[in-house]
Coordinates of C-alpha atoms in Angstrom, one line a residue:
Chain B
M12 CA 0.0 0.0 0.0
H13 CA 2.8 2.4 0.9
A14 CA 4.9 4.3 -1.5
K15 CA 8.3 2.7 -2.3
P16 CA 10.5 2.4 0.7
S17 CA 12.8 5.3 1.3
S18 CA 15.1 6.5 4.0
D19 CA 12.3 8.5 5.5
A20 CA 11.6 7.0 8.9
A21 CA 7.9 7.9 8.7
V22 CA 7.4 5.4 5.8
I23 CA 8.1 2.4 8.1
D24 CA 4.9 0.6 8.7
D25 CA 3.6 2.3 11.8
V26 CA 1.8 -0.8 13.2
E27 CA 5.0 -2.8 13.4
V28 CA 7.0 0.0 14.9
T29 CA 4.5 1.0 17.5
T30 CA 4.0 -2.6 18.8
L31 CA 7.7 -2.7 19.6
L32 CA 7.5 0.4 21.8
E33 CA 6.4 0.8 25.4
D34 CA 3.6 3.3 26.1
G35 CA 5.9 6.0 27.3
E36 CA 8.2 5.7 24.3
R37 CA 5.2 5.9 22.0
A38 CA 4.1 9.1 23.7
V39 CA 7.5 10.6 23.2
A40 CA 7.9 9.5 19.6
G41 CA 4.3 10.8 19.1
D42 CA 4.2 12.6 15.8
A43 CA 7.0 10.7 14.0
L44 CA 5.2 7.4 14.3
A45 CA 1.8 8.7 13.0
P46 CA 0.7 6.9 9.8
P47 CA 2.4 8.4 6.8
R48 CA -0.9 9.5 5.3
T49 CA -1.7 11.6 8.4
L50 CA 1.8 13.0 8.3
R51 CA 1.5 14.0 4.7
W52 CA -1.9 15.5 5.4
R53 CA -0.6 17.5 8.3
K54 CA 2.3 18.8 6.3
W55 CA 0.0 19.8 3.5
K56 CA -2.3 21.5 5.9
R57 CA 0.6 23.4 7.5
D58 CA 1.7 24.5 4.0
L59 CA -1.8 25.6 3.2
V60 CA -2.0 27.8 6.4
W61 CA 1.3 29.4 5.6
A62 CA 0.3 30.1 2.0
G63 CA -3.0 31.5 3.3
L64 CA -1.2 33.8 5.7
I65 CA 1.3 35.0 3.1
G66 CA -1.6 35.6 0.7
L67 CA -3.4 37.5 3.4
V68 CA -0.4 39.7 4.0
V69 CA 0.1 40.4 0.3
W70 CA -3.6 41.1 -0.2
S71 CA -3.7 43.5 2.8
I72 CA -0.6 45.4 1.6
D73 CA -2.3 45.8 -1.8
R74 CA -5.7 46.7 -0.4
L75 CA -4.4 49.2 2.2
D76 CA -2.2 50.7 -0.5
I77 CA 0.9 50.6 1.7
P78 CA 3.8 52.6 0.3
L79 CA 6.4 49.9 0.7
D80 CA 8.9 52.0 -1.2
R81 CA 9.2 54.2 1.9
L82 CA 10.5 51.3 3.9
P83 CA 14.1 51.0 2.6
G84 CA 16.4 53.2 4.4
I85 CA 13.8 54.0 7.1
L86 CA 16.3 53.7 9.9
G87 CA 18.7 56.1 8.2
R88 CA 16.0 58.6 7.5
M89 CA 14.7 58.4 11.0
G90 CA 18.2 58.9 12.3
E91 CA 18.7 61.8 10.0
T92 CA 15.4 63.5 11.0
L93 CA 16.2 62.9 14.6
M94 CA 19.7 64.4 14.3
T95 CA 18.8 67.4 12.2
R96 CA 15.4 68.4 13.6
Y97 CA 15.0 66.9 17.0
F98 CA 18.6 67.1 18.2
P99 CA 19.6 68.5 20.6
P100 CA 16.5 68.1 22.8
D101 CA 15.5 71.4 24.5
I102 CA 16.2 70.4 28.0
A103 CA 15.6 73.9 29.3
R104 CA 11.9 73.6 28.3
I105 CA 11.3 70.6 30.5
T106 CA 12.9 72.1 33.5
Q107 CA 10.6 75.1 33.4
R108 CA 8.1 75.5 36.3
D109 CA 4.9 75.0 34.2
Y110 CA 6.2 71.8 32.7
L111 CA 7.3 70.3 36.0
G112 CA 3.9 71.2 37.3
S113 CA 2.4 69.2 34.5
V114 CA 4.4 66.1 35.6
F115 CA 2.8 66.6 39.0
E116 CA -0.6 66.9 37.4
T117 CA -0.1 63.7 35.5
L118 CA 0.7 62.0 38.8
E119 CA -2.4 63.4 40.4
M120 CA -4.6 62.3 37.5
A121 CA -3.2 58.8 37.5
Y122 CA -3.5 58.5 41.2
L123 CA -7.1 59.7 41.5
A124 CA -8.2 57.7 38.4
T125 CA -6.6 54.5 39.8
V126 CA -8.2 54.9 43.2
V127 CA -11.7 55.6 41.9
G128 CA -11.3 53.0 39.2
I129 CA -10.3 50.3 41.6
V130 CA -13.1 51.2 44.0
L131 CA -15.6 50.8 41.1
A132 CA -13.8 47.7 39.8
I133 CA -14.1 45.7 43.1
P134 CA -17.9 45.3 43.1
L135 CA -18.0 44.9 39.3
A136 CA -15.4 42.2 39.4
W137 CA -17.4 40.5 42.2
F138 CA -20.6 40.6 40.1
A139 CA -18.7 39.5 36.9
S140 CA -16.9 36.5 38.4
A141 CA -18.4 33.2 37.2
N142 CA -18.2 31.5 40.6
M143 CA -19.1 34.2 43.1
S144 CA -21.6 36.5 41.3
P145 CA -24.5 37.1 43.6
S146 CA -27.0 37.3 40.6
K147 CA -26.1 35.0 37.7
R148 CA -29.0 36.2 35.5
I149 CA -28.9 40.0 35.7
L150 CA -25.8 41.3 37.4
Y151 CA -23.3 38.8 35.9
P152 CA -23.9 39.6 32.2
L153 CA -24.4 43.3 32.8
S154 CA -21.1 43.7 34.7
R155 CA -19.3 41.5 32.2
L156 CA -20.5 43.8 29.4
A157 CA -19.6 46.9 31.4
I158 CA -16.0 45.7 31.9
M159 CA -15.7 44.7 28.3
A160 CA -17.0 48.0 27.0
C161 CA -14.5 49.9 29.2
R162 CA -11.7 47.7 27.8
S163 CA -12.7 47.7 24.2
V164 CA -12.7 51.5 23.7
H165 CA -9.2 52.8 23.6
E166 CA -8.2 55.1 26.4
M167 CA -7.5 57.9 24.0
I168 CA -11.0 57.6 22.6
W169 CA -12.4 57.8 26.1
T170 CA -10.3 61.0 26.5
I171 CA -11.7 62.5 23.3
L172 CA -15.2 61.7 24.4
A173 CA -14.7 63.0 27.9
V174 CA -13.1 66.2 26.6
S175 CA -16.1 66.8 24.3
I176 CA -18.5 66.4 27.2
L177 CA -16.6 68.1 30.1
G178 CA -14.3 70.5 28.3
F179 CA -10.5 70.8 28.6
G180 CA -8.7 70.1 31.8
M181 CA -7.8 67.4 34.3
L182 CA -11.3 66.3 35.1
P183 CA -12.0 64.6 31.7
G184 CA -8.6 63.0 31.9
V185 CA -9.5 61.5 35.2
L186 CA -12.8 60.3 33.9
A187 CA -11.2 58.7 30.8
L188 CA -8.5 57.0 32.9
T189 CA -11.0 55.8 35.4
L190 CA -13.0 54.0 32.7
F191 CA -9.8 52.6 31.4
C192 CA -8.8 51.5 34.9
V193 CA -12.2 49.8 35.5
G194 CA -11.8 47.8 32.3
F195 CA -8.2 46.8 33.0
A196 CA -8.4 46.1 36.7
G197 CA -12.0 44.7 36.6
K198 CA -11.0 41.9 34.3
L199 CA -7.9 40.9 36.3
F200 CA -9.8 41.2 39.6
A201 CA -12.6 38.9 38.3
E202 CA -10.0 36.4 37.1
A203 CA -8.4 36.4 40.5
I204 CA -11.8 35.7 42.1
E205 CA -12.4 32.8 39.7
A206 CA -9.2 31.2 40.8
I207 CA -10.0 31.1 44.6
D208 CA -10.3 28.0 46.7
Q209 CA -14.0 27.1 47.1
G210 CA -13.5 25.6 50.6
P211 CA -13.9 28.8 52.7
V212 CA -16.8 29.9 50.6
D213 CA -18.6 26.6 51.2
A214 CA -17.9 26.9 54.9
M215 CA -19.3 30.5 55.1
R216 CA -22.4 29.5 53.1
A217 CA -22.9 26.5 55.4
T218 CA -23.2 28.8 58.4
G219 CA -25.9 30.7 56.6
A220 CA -23.8 33.8 55.6
N221 CA -25.4 36.1 52.9
P222 CA -23.5 36.8 49.7
L223 CA -21.9 40.0 51.0
Q224 CA -20.6 38.2 54.2
T225 CA -19.3 35.4 52.0
F226 CA -17.5 37.9 49.8
V227 CA -16.0 39.8 52.7
Y228 CA -14.9 36.8 54.8
A229 CA -14.2 34.1 52.3
V230 CA -13.3 35.8 49.0
L231 CA -11.5 39.0 50.0
P232 CA -8.9 37.4 52.3
Q233 CA -8.0 35.0 49.4
V234 CA -7.6 37.6 46.7
R235 CA -6.1 40.4 48.8
V236 CA -2.5 39.7 47.8
A237 CA -3.3 39.2 44.1
W238 CA -5.4 42.4 44.0
T239 CA -2.8 44.5 45.7
G240 CA -0.3 43.5 43.1
T241 CA -2.8 44.1 40.3
S242 CA -3.7 47.5 41.7
I243 CA -0.1 48.6 41.7
Y244 CA 0.4 47.3 38.2
T245 CA -2.8 49.1 37.2
W246 CA -1.5 52.4 38.5
D247 CA 1.6 51.9 36.5
V248 CA -0.4 51.3 33.3
V249 CA -2.8 54.1 34.0
F250 CA 0.2 56.5 34.6
R251 CA 1.6 55.5 31.2
A252 CA -1.7 56.4 29.6
A253 CA -1.9 59.6 31.7
T254 CA 1.3 61.0 30.2
V255 CA -0.4 61.2 26.8
V256 CA -4.1 61.9 27.5
G257 CA -3.2 65.6 27.4
F258 CA -2.6 65.2 23.7
F259 CA -6.4 65.2 23.2
G260 CA -7.2 68.1 25.6
A261 CA -7.0 66.5 29.0
G262 CA -4.3 67.8 31.5
G263 CA -0.8 66.7 32.1
M264 CA 2.4 66.3 30.1
G265 CA 0.6 65.4 26.9
W266 CA -0.9 68.9 26.7
Y267 CA 2.6 70.4 26.4
L268 CA 3.5 67.7 23.8
R269 CA 0.7 68.8 21.6
E270 CA 1.3 72.5 22.2
S271 CA 5.0 72.1 21.2
M272 CA 4.1 70.0 18.2
Q273 CA 1.6 72.6 16.9
R274 CA 4.4 75.2 17.1
I275 CA 6.6 72.7 15.2
A276 CA 9.1 73.2 18.0
S277 CA 10.8 69.9 17.3
Q278 CA 13.5 70.2 19.9
E279 CA 10.9 70.8 22.6
V280 CA 9.0 67.8 21.3
A281 CA 12.1 65.7 21.6
A282 CA 12.7 66.8 25.1
I283 CA 9.1 66.2 26.1
I284 CA 9.0 62.7 24.6
L285 CA 12.3 62.0 26.3
S286 CA 10.9 63.1 29.7
I287 CA 7.8 61.0 29.1
I288 CA 9.9 57.9 28.5
I289 CA 12.0 58.6 31.6
V290 CA 9.0 59.1 34.0
V291 CA 7.3 56.0 32.6
L292 CA 10.4 54.0 33.2
I293 CA 10.7 55.4 36.7
A294 CA 7.1 54.5 37.4
E295 CA 7.6 51.0 36.1
L296 CA 10.7 50.5 38.2
F297 CA 8.9 51.9 41.2
S298 CA 5.9 49.7 40.7
S299 CA 7.9 46.5 40.2
W300 CA 9.9 47.4 43.3
L301 CA 6.8 48.0 45.4
R302 CA 5.1 44.8 44.1
G303 CA 8.2 42.8 45.0
R304 CA 8.3 44.4 48.5
I305 CA 4.7 43.7 49.2
A306 CA 4.9 40.2 47.9
R307 CA 7.8 39.6 50.3
A308 CA 6.1 41.3 53.2
I309 CA 3.0 39.1 52.8
A310 CA 4.8 35.8 52.1
Chain A
M1 CA 6.7 30.6 94.3
T2 CA 10.1 29.4 93.3
A3 CA 12.3 31.0 90.7
A4 CA 12.0 27.9 88.5
T5 CA 8.3 28.4 87.9
L6 CA 8.5 32.2 87.7
E7 CA 11.0 32.4 84.9
P8 CA 9.1 30.5 82.2
S9 CA 5.9 32.5 82.9
S10 CA 7.8 35.7 82.5
A11 CA 9.3 34.5 79.3
L12 CA 5.8 33.7 78.2
D13 CA 4.8 37.2 79.2
R14 CA 7.6 38.7 77.2
R15 CA 6.5 36.7 74.2
I16 CA 2.9 37.8 74.6
D17 CA 4.1 41.3 74.9
A18 CA 6.2 41.1 71.8
I19 CA 3.3 39.7 69.8
A20 CA 0.9 42.4 71.1
R21 CA 3.5 45.0 70.2
E22 CA 4.0 43.7 66.7
R23 CA 0.2 43.6 66.2
R24 CA 0.0 47.2 67.4
T25 CA 2.7 48.3 65.0
T26 CA 1.2 46.5 62.1
R27 CA -2.2 48.0 62.8
R28 CA -0.6 51.4 63.3
S29 CA 1.4 51.2 60.0
R30 CA -1.7 50.0 58.2
L31 CA -3.7 52.9 59.5
A32 CA -0.9 55.3 58.7
S33 CA -0.7 54.1 55.0
L34 CA -4.5 54.3 54.8
A35 CA -4.5 57.8 56.1
V36 CA -1.8 58.8 53.6
A37 CA -3.7 57.3 50.8
L38 CA -6.9 59.1 51.9
A39 CA -5.0 62.4 52.3
L40 CA -3.6 62.0 48.7
V41 CA -7.2 61.3 47.4
L42 CA -8.4 64.5 49.1
G43 CA -5.5 66.4 47.8
T44 CA -6.0 65.3 44.2
V45 CA -9.7 65.8 44.4
Y46 CA -9.1 69.4 45.6
A47 CA -6.5 70.0 42.8
I48 CA -8.6 68.4 40.0
V49 CA -12.2 68.8 40.9
I50 CA -12.1 72.2 42.7
K51 CA -9.1 74.1 41.5
D52 CA -8.7 72.9 37.9
T53 CA -12.4 72.6 36.8
D54 CA -14.3 75.7 35.7
W55 CA -17.7 74.9 37.3
A56 CA -19.1 78.2 36.0
R57 CA -19.0 76.7 32.5
L58 CA -19.5 73.1 33.4
T59 CA -23.1 72.6 34.5
W60 CA -25.4 69.6 34.6
Q61 CA -27.3 71.1 31.7
S62 CA -24.1 71.4 29.6
V63 CA -23.1 67.8 30.3
A64 CA -26.7 66.6 29.5
T65 CA -26.8 68.5 26.2
S66 CA -23.4 67.2 25.1
L67 CA -24.4 63.7 26.1
A68 CA -27.6 64.0 24.2
R69 CA -25.7 64.9 21.0
F70 CA -24.1 61.5 21.0
A71 CA -27.6 59.8 21.2
E72 CA -28.4 61.0 17.6
F73 CA -27.3 57.7 16.2
D74 CA -26.5 58.0 12.5
T75 CA -27.6 54.6 11.2
S76 CA -27.3 55.8 7.6
A77 CA -23.5 55.7 7.9
L78 CA -23.4 52.0 8.9
P79 CA -23.2 50.4 5.4
G80 CA -20.3 52.7 4.6
L81 CA -18.4 51.4 7.7
V82 CA -18.0 47.8 6.4
D83 CA -15.0 48.6 4.2
P84 CA -13.1 50.6 6.9
A85 CA -13.8 47.9 9.4
I86 CA -12.1 45.3 7.1
D87 CA -9.2 47.8 6.6
T88 CA -8.9 48.1 10.4
A89 CA -8.8 44.3 10.9
L90 CA -6.1 44.0 8.1
M91 CA -4.0 46.8 9.6
A92 CA -4.1 45.0 13.0
T93 CA -3.1 41.8 11.2
L94 CA -0.2 43.3 9.4
A95 CA 1.0 45.1 12.6
S96 CA 0.8 41.9 14.6
F97 CA 2.8 39.9 12.0
L98 CA 5.4 42.7 11.7
G99 CA 5.5 42.9 15.5
L100 CA 6.2 39.1 15.6
F101 CA 9.1 39.4 13.2
L102 CA 10.6 42.3 15.1
A103 CA 10.0 40.4 18.3
L104 CA 11.9 37.3 17.3
P105 CA 15.4 38.8 17.5
V106 CA 14.6 40.7 20.6
A107 CA 13.4 37.5 22.3
W108 CA 16.6 35.8 21.2
L109 CA 18.6 38.5 22.9
G110 CA 16.4 38.6 26.0
A111 CA 16.1 34.9 26.7
R112 CA 18.6 34.1 29.4
N113 CA 19.5 30.6 28.2
I114 CA 20.2 31.4 24.5
T115 CA 21.3 35.0 24.5
P116 CA 24.4 35.2 22.4
L117 CA 26.8 37.5 24.3
G118 CA 25.9 36.7 27.9
R119 CA 24.8 39.4 30.3
A120 CA 25.3 42.3 28.0
S121 CA 23.0 41.1 25.2
Y122 CA 20.5 39.9 27.8
V123 CA 20.2 43.4 29.4
F124 CA 20.1 45.0 25.9
G125 CA 17.2 42.7 24.8
R126 CA 15.3 43.3 28.0
G127 CA 15.9 47.0 27.6
L128 CA 14.4 46.9 24.1
M129 CA 11.3 45.2 25.5
T130 CA 10.9 47.8 28.2
L131 CA 11.4 50.6 25.8
S132 CA 8.8 49.2 23.4
R133 CA 6.2 48.9 26.2
S134 CA 7.0 52.1 27.9
V135 CA 6.4 54.4 25.0
H136 CA 2.7 54.9 24.3
E137 CA 1.5 54.1 20.8
I138 CA 0.6 57.7 20.2
V139 CA 4.2 58.7 20.7
W140 CA 5.5 55.9 18.5
A141 CA 3.1 57.0 15.8
L142 CA 4.4 60.6 16.0
I143 CA 8.0 59.3 15.8
F144 CA 7.2 57.2 12.7
V145 CA 5.4 60.0 11.0
S146 CA 8.6 61.9 11.0
A147 CA 10.3 59.0 9.1
V148 CA 7.6 57.8 6.6
G149 CA 5.1 60.6 6.6
L150 CA 1.4 60.5 7.4
G151 CA -0.5 57.4 6.5
V152 CA -1.2 53.7 7.0
L153 CA 2.5 52.8 7.1
A154 CA 3.3 55.0 10.1
G155 CA 0.3 53.6 12.0
I156 CA 1.2 50.0 11.3
L157 CA 4.8 50.6 12.2
A158 CA 3.8 52.2 15.5
M159 CA 1.5 49.4 16.4
A160 CA 4.1 46.8 15.4
V161 CA 6.8 48.4 17.5
R162 CA 4.5 48.8 20.4
S163 CA 3.6 45.1 20.2
V164 CA 7.2 44.0 20.2
G165 CA 7.6 44.4 24.0
F166 CA 4.8 42.1 25.0
I167 CA 5.3 39.5 22.3
S168 CA 9.1 39.2 22.8
K169 CA 8.7 39.1 26.6
V170 CA 6.3 36.1 26.4
I171 CA 8.5 34.4 23.8
A172 CA 11.7 34.9 25.9
E173 CA 10.0 33.5 28.9
A174 CA 8.8 30.5 26.9
I175 CA 12.3 29.9 25.6
E176 CA 13.7 30.1 29.2
D177 CA 11.2 27.3 30.1
V178 CA 11.8 24.9 27.3
Q179 CA 12.5 21.2 27.9
P180 CA 16.2 20.6 27.6
G181 CA 15.8 17.1 26.3
P182 CA 15.4 17.8 22.5
I183 CA 18.2 20.4 22.7
E184 CA 20.6 18.0 24.2
A185 CA 19.6 15.4 21.7
I186 CA 20.3 17.7 18.8
R187 CA 23.6 18.8 20.4
A188 CA 24.6 15.2 20.9
V189 CA 24.3 14.3 17.2
G190 CA 26.3 17.4 16.3
G191 CA 23.6 19.9 15.5
T192 CA 24.7 23.5 14.9
K193 CA 23.4 26.4 17.0
F194 CA 20.9 27.3 14.3
Q195 CA 19.7 23.7 14.1
I196 CA 19.2 23.6 17.9
L197 CA 17.2 26.8 17.6
W198 CA 15.1 25.7 14.6
Y199 CA 14.5 22.0 15.6
G200 CA 14.8 22.1 19.4
I201 CA 13.4 25.4 20.5
V202 CA 11.0 26.7 17.8
P203 CA 8.6 23.7 17.9
Q204 CA 8.4 23.9 21.7
V205 CA 7.5 27.6 21.8
L206 CA 5.4 27.9 18.7
P207 CA 2.0 27.4 20.4
V208 CA 2.8 30.1 22.9
V209 CA 4.0 32.5 20.2
L210 CA 0.9 32.1 18.1
G211 CA -1.4 32.5 21.1
T212 CA 0.4 35.7 22.0
V213 CA 0.3 37.1 18.5
I214 CA -3.5 36.5 18.4
F215 CA -3.9 38.2 21.8
E216 CA -1.9 41.1 20.5
W217 CA -4.0 41.2 17.3
D218 CA -7.0 41.8 19.5
I219 CA -5.3 44.7 21.2
N220 CA -4.1 46.1 17.9
I221 CA -7.7 46.4 16.7
R222 CA -8.3 48.7 19.6
R223 CA -5.1 50.6 18.9
S224 CA -5.8 51.0 15.2
T225 CA -8.8 53.2 16.1
I226 CA -6.4 55.8 17.5
M227 CA -4.1 55.6 14.5
G228 CA -6.5 57.8 12.6
L229 CA -4.6 60.6 14.2
V230 CA -1.6 60.0 11.9
G231 CA -3.9 59.4 8.9
A232 CA -3.8 55.6 9.0
G233 CA -7.0 54.3 7.4
G234 CA -9.9 52.2 8.6
L235 CA -12.4 53.0 11.3
G236 CA -9.9 55.2 13.1
L237 CA -9.7 57.6 10.1
V238 CA -13.5 57.7 9.8
L239 CA -13.7 58.5 13.5
F240 CA -11.2 61.3 13.3
R241 CA -13.0 62.7 10.3
E242 CA -16.4 62.6 12.1
M243 CA -14.7 64.4 15.1
A244 CA -13.3 67.1 12.8
R245 CA -16.8 67.7 11.5
S246 CA -18.2 67.6 15.1
N247 CA -20.8 65.0 13.9
Y248 CA -21.5 63.5 17.3
G249 CA -24.1 61.0 16.0
G250 CA -21.5 59.8 13.5
I251 CA -18.9 59.4 16.2
A252 CA -21.3 57.3 18.3
T253 CA -22.0 55.1 15.2
V254 CA -18.3 54.6 14.5
L255 CA -17.7 53.7 18.1
A256 CA -20.5 51.2 18.0
A257 CA -18.8 49.7 14.9
V258 CA -15.5 49.5 16.7
L259 CA -17.2 47.7 19.6
A260 CA -18.8 45.3 17.2
L261 CA -15.5 44.6 15.5
I262 CA -13.8 44.0 18.8
I263 CA -16.5 41.6 19.9
V264 CA -16.1 39.7 16.6
G265 CA -12.3 39.9 17.1
E266 CA -12.6 38.4 20.6
F267 CA -14.6 35.5 19.2
V268 CA -12.1 34.9 16.4
S269 CA -9.1 35.1 18.7
H270 CA -10.9 32.8 21.3
Y271 CA -11.5 30.1 18.7
A272 CA -8.1 30.5 16.9
R273 CA -6.3 30.1 20.3
K274 CA -8.4 27.1 21.1
A275 CA -7.5 25.6 17.7
I276 CA -3.8 26.1 18.4
I277 CA -3.7 24.8 22.0

């Protein structure tokens, strides 16, 4: 039945080979000992998937009309633009009082949005957890949808919407970042609840505790550590977003970025982008340090 | 009482005292951090809600009227959104693929067990990952506009570069966790470094890599809505056009289309990931 014998190991009659092997060895050999027809089919299927993906890429490039001719030498051109227009960064601009104030504003927005967002995310995550939700029919789907809607809209779109409703300033920034935070932390919080040990919950329920008591005494102690870590990480992510919400009219460093860009003050733009990268890196280091410290303190 | 019975009880007392003291300090430090957190909340509320906000112009009526403008849903625009929605999905696809290709060398540098030049290249690889994640996609987009001009290309490059950090981090961690067996087997029969990489490591990490790229694809759909800022096409461009025209009903319609696309994308990525794993 088989094609003429060749050096290919797969062409050896699989029945004979597999009967010679122990269970464990067969599991290890796995794929290589599958019947040749299956192997050929698998290879063909894999080639088909690759061809499909390459076709998709080619078709997308054509459909989106992407100017590929601009790609060669992109690094050189970027380097040249950076050197001639953006270099040297205008460090004096970012040490001015108003700009340093905006860094402080960014911190304030991120802090308030994270606190409010987490306070909102806690009940939502409780309602949206598959195992602990107090009302499976109504609250569970509604809170799931709320968290998903918060997540699916990009934080900058939230900013644009908030600015169009509340006007320029820090308040719309806080509103947008809060919604972002609810979506981000809510999902992670709910996942933490879904991973808890059911034992304490059953024990609480057996004593006749209501859902709130069960949540406070059986769920909260179990997720406290995970939630603390998630909250700090959320602050870090929210701060990263807060540095740019100003670009669309909310407060903070992004506002100055936009303002310098509109004046085509490229060296100021370079300095501001540089300062954004630096503060975000500092925030990230701080958050991972804090998370490590808290994990060690609790363990 | 004799001294022999007195001493153990005083030792016990000391221990009880120590525990009580520790509890007091824990409670005190917990109260103190709570007080600090609360004071910071009050401070930021004062700075943002009271000092920075112009309540004379911002009233309940003004908020209600601006909210109402979004409610004028512009359903006539819906058929015209199908093409941009496809464009958006394709942009996210291209950006995810490009992100994967850029992420491979970074993961190679940043995986502790296969990094080529020891500690130096490891730190460099990890630094690239952090840089990619730390810079917001808006900033990346603005940087790429200076190199390739406004348009789709700048948006795709920005999303791709922003994706690199996460994809390469996951790949590097998967590479650090590979089973050493196959690698030792290839080395034992005299395989080259490239053969070890291609036949020993790639098959082991491929499912993780594909799962991550699909996850990132989902996120890139969200990101592409914001790339309209740099003139990248798709729903993002339509959105920015509607905003420039202050057509609030149109904005709401486009956002609904984005939400629908993301729900579809979540289904696709859910099933695609299931098919792989």
